CSV table of C-alpha atoms in Angstrom, one decimal:
chain,number,residue,atom,x,y,z
P,30,UNK,CA,-70.1,-149.4,148.3
P,31,UNK,CA,-71.5,-151.8,150.8
P,32,UNK,CA,-75.0,-152.9,149.7
P,33,UNK,CA,-77.2,-155.1,151.9
P,34,UNK,CA,-78.5,-158.4,150.7
P,35,UNK,CA,-82.1,-157.0,150.6
P,36,UNK,CA,-81.0,-154.0,148.5
P,37,UNK,CA,-79.2,-156.3,146.0
P,38,UNK,CA,-82.3,-158.6,145.7
P,39,UNK,CA,-84.6,-155.6,145.1
P,40,UNK,CA,-82.2,-154.1,142.5
P,41,UNK,CA,-82.0,-157.4,140.7
P,42,UNK,CA,-85.7,-157.9,140.8
P,43,UNK,CA,-86.4,-154.4,139.5
P,44,UNK,CA,-83.8,-154.9,136.7
P,45,UNK,CA,-85.4,-158.2,135.6
P,46,UNK,CA,-88.9,-156.7,135.7
P,47,UNK,CA,-87.8,-153.7,133.7
P,48,UNK,CA,-86.0,-155.8,131.0
P,49,UNK,CA,-89.0,-158.1,130.7
P,50,UNK,CA,-91.5,-155.2,130.4
P,51,UNK,CA,-89.3,-153.4,127.9
P,52,UNK,CA,-89.0,-156.5,125.8
P,53,UNK,CA,-92.7,-157.2,125.9
P,54,UNK,CA,-93.4,-153.5,125.0
P,55,UNK,CA,-91.0,-153.4,122.1
P,56,UNK,CA,-92.0,-156.8,120.6
P,57,UNK,CA,-95.7,-156.2,120.6
P,58,UNK,CA,-95.2,-152.6,119.3
P,59,UNK,CA,-93.1,-153.9,116.4
P,60,UNK,CA,-95.4,-156.8,115.7
P,61,UNK,CA,-98.6,-154.6,115.7
P,62,UNK,CA,-96.9,-151.9,113.6
P,63,UNK,CA,-95.7,-154.4,111.0
P,64,UNK,CA,-99.1,-156.0,110.9
P,65,UNK,CA,-100.9,-152.7,110.3
P,66,UNK,CA,-98.6,-151.7,107.4
P,67,UNK,CA,-98.4,-155.1,105.8
P,68,UNK,CA,-98.7,-153.8,102.2
P,69,UNK,CA,-99.4,-150.7,100.2
P,70,UNK,CA,-103.2,-151.1,100.3
P,71,UNK,CA,-103.7,-152.4,103.9
P,72,UNK,CA,-104.5,-148.8,105.1
P,73,UNK,CA,-107.2,-148.3,102.5
P,74,UNK,CA,-109.0,-151.5,103.4
P,75,UNK,CA,-109.1,-150.5,107.1
P,76,UNK,CA,-109.6,-146.8,106.9
P,77,UNK,CA,-112.4,-146.9,104.3
P,78,UNK,CA,-113.9,-150.2,105.5
P,79,UNK,CA,-113.7,-151.9,102.1
P,80,UNK,CA,-115.1,-155.3,101.4
P,81,UNK,CA,-113.3,-158.0,99.4
P,82,UNK,CA,-114.9,-157.1,96.0
P,83,UNK,CA,-114.2,-153.4,96.5
P,84,UNK,CA,-110.7,-154.2,97.5
P,85,UNK,CA,-110.1,-156.3,94.4
P,86,UNK,CA,-111.3,-153.3,92.2
P,87,UNK,CA,-109.0,-150.9,94.1
P,88,UNK,CA,-106.1,-153.4,93.8
P,89,UNK,CA,-106.6,-153.6,90.0
P,90,UNK,CA,-106.7,-149.8,89.7
P,91,UNK,CA,-103.6,-149.5,91.8
P,92,UNK,CA,-101.7,-152.1,89.8
P,93,UNK,CA,-102.8,-150.4,86.6
P,94,UNK,CA,-101.6,-147.0,87.9
P,95,UNK,CA,-98.2,-148.0,89.2
P,96,UNK,CA,-96.5,-148.5,85.7
P,97,UNK,CA,-97.9,-145.1,84.6
P,98,UNK,CA,-96.6,-143.5,87.8
P,99,UNK,CA,-93.1,-145.1,87.4
P,100,UNK,CA,-93.0,-144.0,83.7
P,101,UNK,CA,-93.9,-140.4,84.7
P,102,UNK,CA,-91.2,-140.4,87.4
P,103,UNK,CA,-88.6,-141.6,84.9
P,104,UNK,CA,-89.6,-138.8,82.4
P,105,UNK,CA,-89.4,-136.2,85.2
P,106,UNK,CA,-86.0,-137.4,86.3
P,107,UNK,CA,-84.8,-137.4,82.7
P,108,UNK,CA,-86.0,-133.8,82.2
P,109,UNK,CA,-84.4,-132.8,85.5
P,110,UNK,CA,-81.1,-134.2,84.2
P,111,UNK,CA,-81.5,-132.2,80.9
P,112,UNK,CA,-82.2,-129.0,82.9
P,113,UNK,CA,-79.1,-129.6,85.0
P,114,UNK,CA,-77.0,-130.1,81.9
P,115,UNK,CA,-78.4,-127.0,80.3
P,116,UNK,CA,-77.5,-125.0,83.5
P,117,UNK,CA,-74.0,-126.4,83.4
P,118,UNK,CA,-73.5,-125.4,79.8
P,119,UNK,CA,-74.8,-121.9,80.6
P,120,UNK,CA,-77.8,-122.2,78.3
P,121,UNK,CA,-81.1,-120.5,79.1
P,122,UNK,CA,-83.1,-122.9,81.2
P,123,UNK,CA,-86.5,-121.5,80.4
P,124,UNK,CA,-87.6,-124.1,77.9
P,125,UNK,CA,-86.4,-127.0,80.1
P,126,UNK,CA,-88.1,-125.5,83.1
P,127,UNK,CA,-91.4,-125.2,81.2
P,128,UNK,CA,-91.1,-128.8,80.0
P,129,UNK,CA,-90.4,-130.0,83.6
P,130,UNK,CA,-93.3,-128.0,85.0
P,131,UNK,CA,-95.6,-129.4,82.3
P,132,UNK,CA,-94.4,-133.0,83.1
P,133,UNK,CA,-95.0,-132.4,86.8
P,134,UNK,CA,-98.5,-131.0,86.1
P,135,UNK,CA,-99.3,-134.0,83.9
P,136,UNK,CA,-98.1,-136.3,86.7
P,137,UNK,CA,-100.3,-134.6,89.2
P,138,UNK,CA,-103.3,-134.6,86.9
P,139,UNK,CA,-102.8,-138.4,86.3
P,140,UNK,CA,-102.6,-138.9,90.0
P,141,UNK,CA,-105.8,-137.0,90.6
P,142,UNK,CA,-107.5,-139.0,87.9
P,143,UNK,CA,-106.4,-142.2,89.7
P,144,UNK,CA,-107.9,-140.9,92.9
P,145,UNK,CA,-111.2,-140.2,91.2
P,146,UNK,CA,-111.2,-143.8,89.8
P,147,UNK,CA,-110.4,-145.3,93.1
P,148,UNK,CA,-113.0,-143.2,94.9
P,149,UNK,CA,-115.6,-144.5,92.4
P,150,UNK,CA,-114.7,-148.1,93.3
P,151,UNK,CA,-115.6,-147.4,96.9
P,152,UNK,CA,-119.0,-146.9,98.5
P,153,UNK,CA,-120.1,-143.2,97.8
P,154,UNK,CA,-119.5,-141.9,101.3
P,155,UNK,CA,-116.2,-143.5,101.7
P,156,UNK,CA,-115.2,-142.5,98.2
P,157,UNK,CA,-115.9,-138.9,99.0
P,158,UNK,CA,-113.9,-139.1,102.2
P,159,UNK,CA,-111.0,-140.8,100.3
P,160,UNK,CA,-110.9,-138.1,97.7
P,161,UNK,CA,-110.8,-135.3,100.3
P,162,UNK,CA,-108.1,-137.1,102.3
P,163,UNK,CA,-105.9,-137.9,99.3
P,164,UNK,CA,-106.2,-134.4,97.9
P,165,UNK,CA,-105.2,-133.0,101.3
P,166,UNK,CA,-102.3,-135.4,101.7
P,167,UNK,CA,-100.8,-134.9,98.2
P,168,UNK,CA,-101.8,-131.4,96.9
P,169,UNK,CA,-102.3,-130.0,100.3
P,170,UNK,CA,-98.6,-130.0,101.0
P,171,UNK,CA,-97.9,-127.8,97.9
P,172,UNK,CA,-100.9,-125.5,98.7
P,173,UNK,CA,-99.8,-125.0,102.3
P,174,UNK,CA,-96.3,-124.3,101.1
P,175,UNK,CA,-97.4,-121.8,98.5
P,176,UNK,CA,-99.8,-120.2,100.9
P,177,UNK,CA,-97.0,-119.8,103.5
P,178,UNK,CA,-94.9,-118.1,100.8
P,179,UNK,CA,-97.5,-115.3,100.8
P,180,UNK,CA,-97.1,-114.9,104.5
P,181,UNK,CA,-93.3,-114.3,104.5
P,182,UNK,CA,-92.7,-110.6,105.2
P,183,UNK,CA,-91.5,-108.3,102.4
P,184,UNK,CA,-88.1,-108.0,103.9
P,185,UNK,CA,-87.7,-111.8,103.4
P,186,UNK,CA,-88.2,-113.9,100.3
P,187,UNK,CA,-91.9,-113.2,99.9
P,188,UNK,CA,-93.5,-111.6,97.0
P,189,UNK,CA,-96.5,-110.2,98.9
P,190,UNK,CA,-96.9,-106.4,99.0
P,191,UNK,CA,-97.6,-105.3,102.5
O,24,UNK,CA,-93.3,-170.9,225.5
O,25,UNK,CA,-91.4,-168.6,223.1
O,26,UNK,CA,-91.9,-171.3,220.3
O,27,UNK,CA,-95.7,-171.0,220.7
O,28,UNK,CA,-95.6,-167.3,220.6
O,29,UNK,CA,-93.5,-167.4,217.4
O,30,UNK,CA,-95.8,-170.0,215.8
O,31,UNK,CA,-98.9,-167.9,216.5
O,32,UNK,CA,-97.1,-164.8,215.1
O,33,UNK,CA,-96.3,-166.6,211.8
O,34,UNK,CA,-99.9,-167.8,211.4
O,35,UNK,CA,-101.1,-164.3,211.9
O,36,UNK,CA,-98.7,-162.9,209.4
O,37,UNK,CA,-99.6,-165.6,206.9
O,38,UNK,CA,-103.3,-164.8,207.3
O,39,UNK,CA,-102.6,-161.2,206.9
O,40,UNK,CA,-100.6,-161.7,203.7
O,41,UNK,CA,-103.3,-164.0,202.3
O,42,UNK,CA,-105.9,-161.5,203.0
O,43,UNK,CA,-103.9,-158.7,201.4
O,44,UNK,CA,-103.3,-160.7,198.1
O,45,UNK,CA,-106.2,-160.2,195.7
O,46,UNK,CA,-107.6,-163.4,194.3
O,47,UNK,CA,-108.3,-162.2,190.8
O,48,UNK,CA,-108.7,-164.7,187.9
O,49,UNK,CA,-106.3,-164.2,184.9
O,50,UNK,CA,-108.0,-163.3,181.6
O,51,UNK,CA,-108.1,-166.1,179.0
O,52,UNK,CA,-105.0,-166.2,176.8
O,53,UNK,CA,-103.1,-164.1,179.2
O,54,UNK,CA,-100.0,-166.2,179.0
O,55,UNK,CA,-99.8,-166.5,175.2
O,56,UNK,CA,-100.3,-162.8,174.9
O,57,UNK,CA,-97.5,-162.2,177.2
O,58,UNK,CA,-95.2,-164.5,175.2
O,59,UNK,CA,-96.3,-162.9,171.9
O,60,UNK,CA,-95.4,-159.4,173.2
O,61,UNK,CA,-92.0,-160.7,174.4
O,62,UNK,CA,-91.3,-162.2,170.9
O,63,UNK,CA,-92.4,-159.0,169.2
O,64,UNK,CA,-90.0,-157.0,171.3
O,65,UNK,CA,-87.2,-159.4,170.4
O,66,UNK,CA,-87.8,-159.2,166.6
O,67,UNK,CA,-85.8,-156.6,164.7
O,68,UNK,CA,-87.8,-153.9,162.8
O,69,UNK,CA,-88.4,-154.8,159.1
O,70,UNK,CA,-87.6,-152.1,156.7
O,71,UNK,CA,-89.2,-151.4,153.3
O,72,UNK,CA,-86.2,-152.9,151.4
O,73,UNK,CA,-86.4,-156.2,153.4
O,74,UNK,CA,-90.1,-156.3,152.8
O,75,UNK,CA,-89.7,-155.8,149.1
O,76,UNK,CA,-86.9,-158.3,148.9
O,77,UNK,CA,-89.2,-160.7,150.7
O,78,UNK,CA,-91.8,-160.3,148.0
O,79,UNK,CA,-89.3,-160.7,145.2
O,80,UNK,CA,-88.1,-164.0,146.8
O,81,UNK,CA,-91.7,-165.3,147.2
O,82,UNK,CA,-92.1,-167.3,143.9
O,83,UNK,CA,-95.9,-167.0,143.7
O,84,UNK,CA,-95.8,-163.2,144.3
O,85,UNK,CA,-92.8,-162.6,142.0
O,86,UNK,CA,-94.4,-164.6,139.2
O,87,UNK,CA,-97.7,-162.9,139.5
O,88,UNK,CA,-96.2,-159.4,139.6
O,89,UNK,CA,-93.9,-160.1,136.7
O,90,UNK,CA,-96.8,-161.5,134.6
O,91,UNK,CA,-99.0,-158.5,135.4
O,92,UNK,CA,-96.2,-156.2,134.4
O,93,UNK,CA,-95.4,-158.0,131.2
O,94,UNK,CA,-99.1,-158.0,130.2
O,95,UNK,CA,-99.5,-154.3,130.9
O,96,UNK,CA,-96.3,-153.5,128.9
O,97,UNK,CA,-97.4,-155.7,126.0
O,98,UNK,CA,-100.8,-153.9,126.0
O,99,UNK,CA,-99.2,-150.5,126.0
O,100,UNK,CA,-96.8,-151.7,123.2
O,101,UNK,CA,-99.8,-153.0,121.1
O,102,UNK,CA,-101.7,-149.7,121.4
O,103,UNK,CA,-98.6,-147.7,120.5
O,104,UNK,CA,-97.7,-150.1,117.7
O,105,UNK,CA,-101.2,-149.9,116.2
O,106,UNK,CA,-101.1,-146.1,116.2
O,107,UNK,CA,-97.6,-146.0,114.7
O,108,UNK,CA,-98.6,-148.7,112.2
O,109,UNK,CA,-101.7,-146.9,111.1
O,110,UNK,CA,-99.6,-143.8,110.3
O,111,UNK,CA,-96.9,-145.9,108.6
O,112,UNK,CA,-99.5,-147.7,106.5
O,113,UNK,CA,-101.1,-144.5,105.4
O,114,UNK,CA,-97.7,-143.0,104.5
O,115,UNK,CA,-96.8,-146.2,102.6
O,116,UNK,CA,-100.0,-145.9,100.5
O,117,UNK,CA,-99.7,-142.2,99.8
O,118,UNK,CA,-96.0,-142.6,98.9
O,119,UNK,CA,-96.9,-145.4,96.5
O,120,UNK,CA,-99.2,-143.2,94.5
O,121,UNK,CA,-97.2,-139.9,95.0
O,122,UNK,CA,-93.5,-140.7,95.3
O,123,UNK,CA,-92.8,-137.0,96.2
O,124,UNK,CA,-94.7,-137.6,99.5
O,125,UNK,CA,-91.9,-139.7,101.0
O,126,UNK,CA,-89.3,-136.9,100.4
O,127,UNK,CA,-91.3,-134.4,102.5
């Protein structure tokens, strides 16, 4: 293809401009994104406009909660393993399922207690908002899922009588 | 004799020609305007590509254009990054207190 000198200049110019713009866009996007999610609690500080003293209290509560959460996760994983073994052996899984459900419920209850404590470490209005937001983000998923199960038509997997 | 007649005939003709020629003054800048129009007629027509190439090859214009483009792109990237980062930061916190959240 025979391209004129002007066309080649324009093409090269557009290419350089596009590369420079793309680099600038990607670099600032990464930088800002990384800056925003610097650590586990950076969102809390910004979203609920917490001061340094409030942030220290929240940090202490968070650090106190983490080992309990990890311990609960380990117990649930262990119980899950026991359930799988029982299923492999052909044993009735009822008892293991109950124990697993109990552990999951205890884990959720512990998490909700933690949310309560954190909300109390915040100014009242922000604490209320935090509690609503966290319940929606954590329990809301299960509630939506369970609610959607009721919407499945009788011909499907649903249990609702229609 | 015939010379006299011829001479008087030339003078008459000359007077007649002089009388017929209008003695109008040329407008100011007439000559330069004529030359400009001749030059314009000789110049080839400049297309959009040539004009664009001309801008790209003008350092001051090219630098200013590139700088403006980079600033705009960086601004758009910052806005997008802040929105993405806000969501990532929220997900990071929620996943730290509810590990099942990251598996959804």
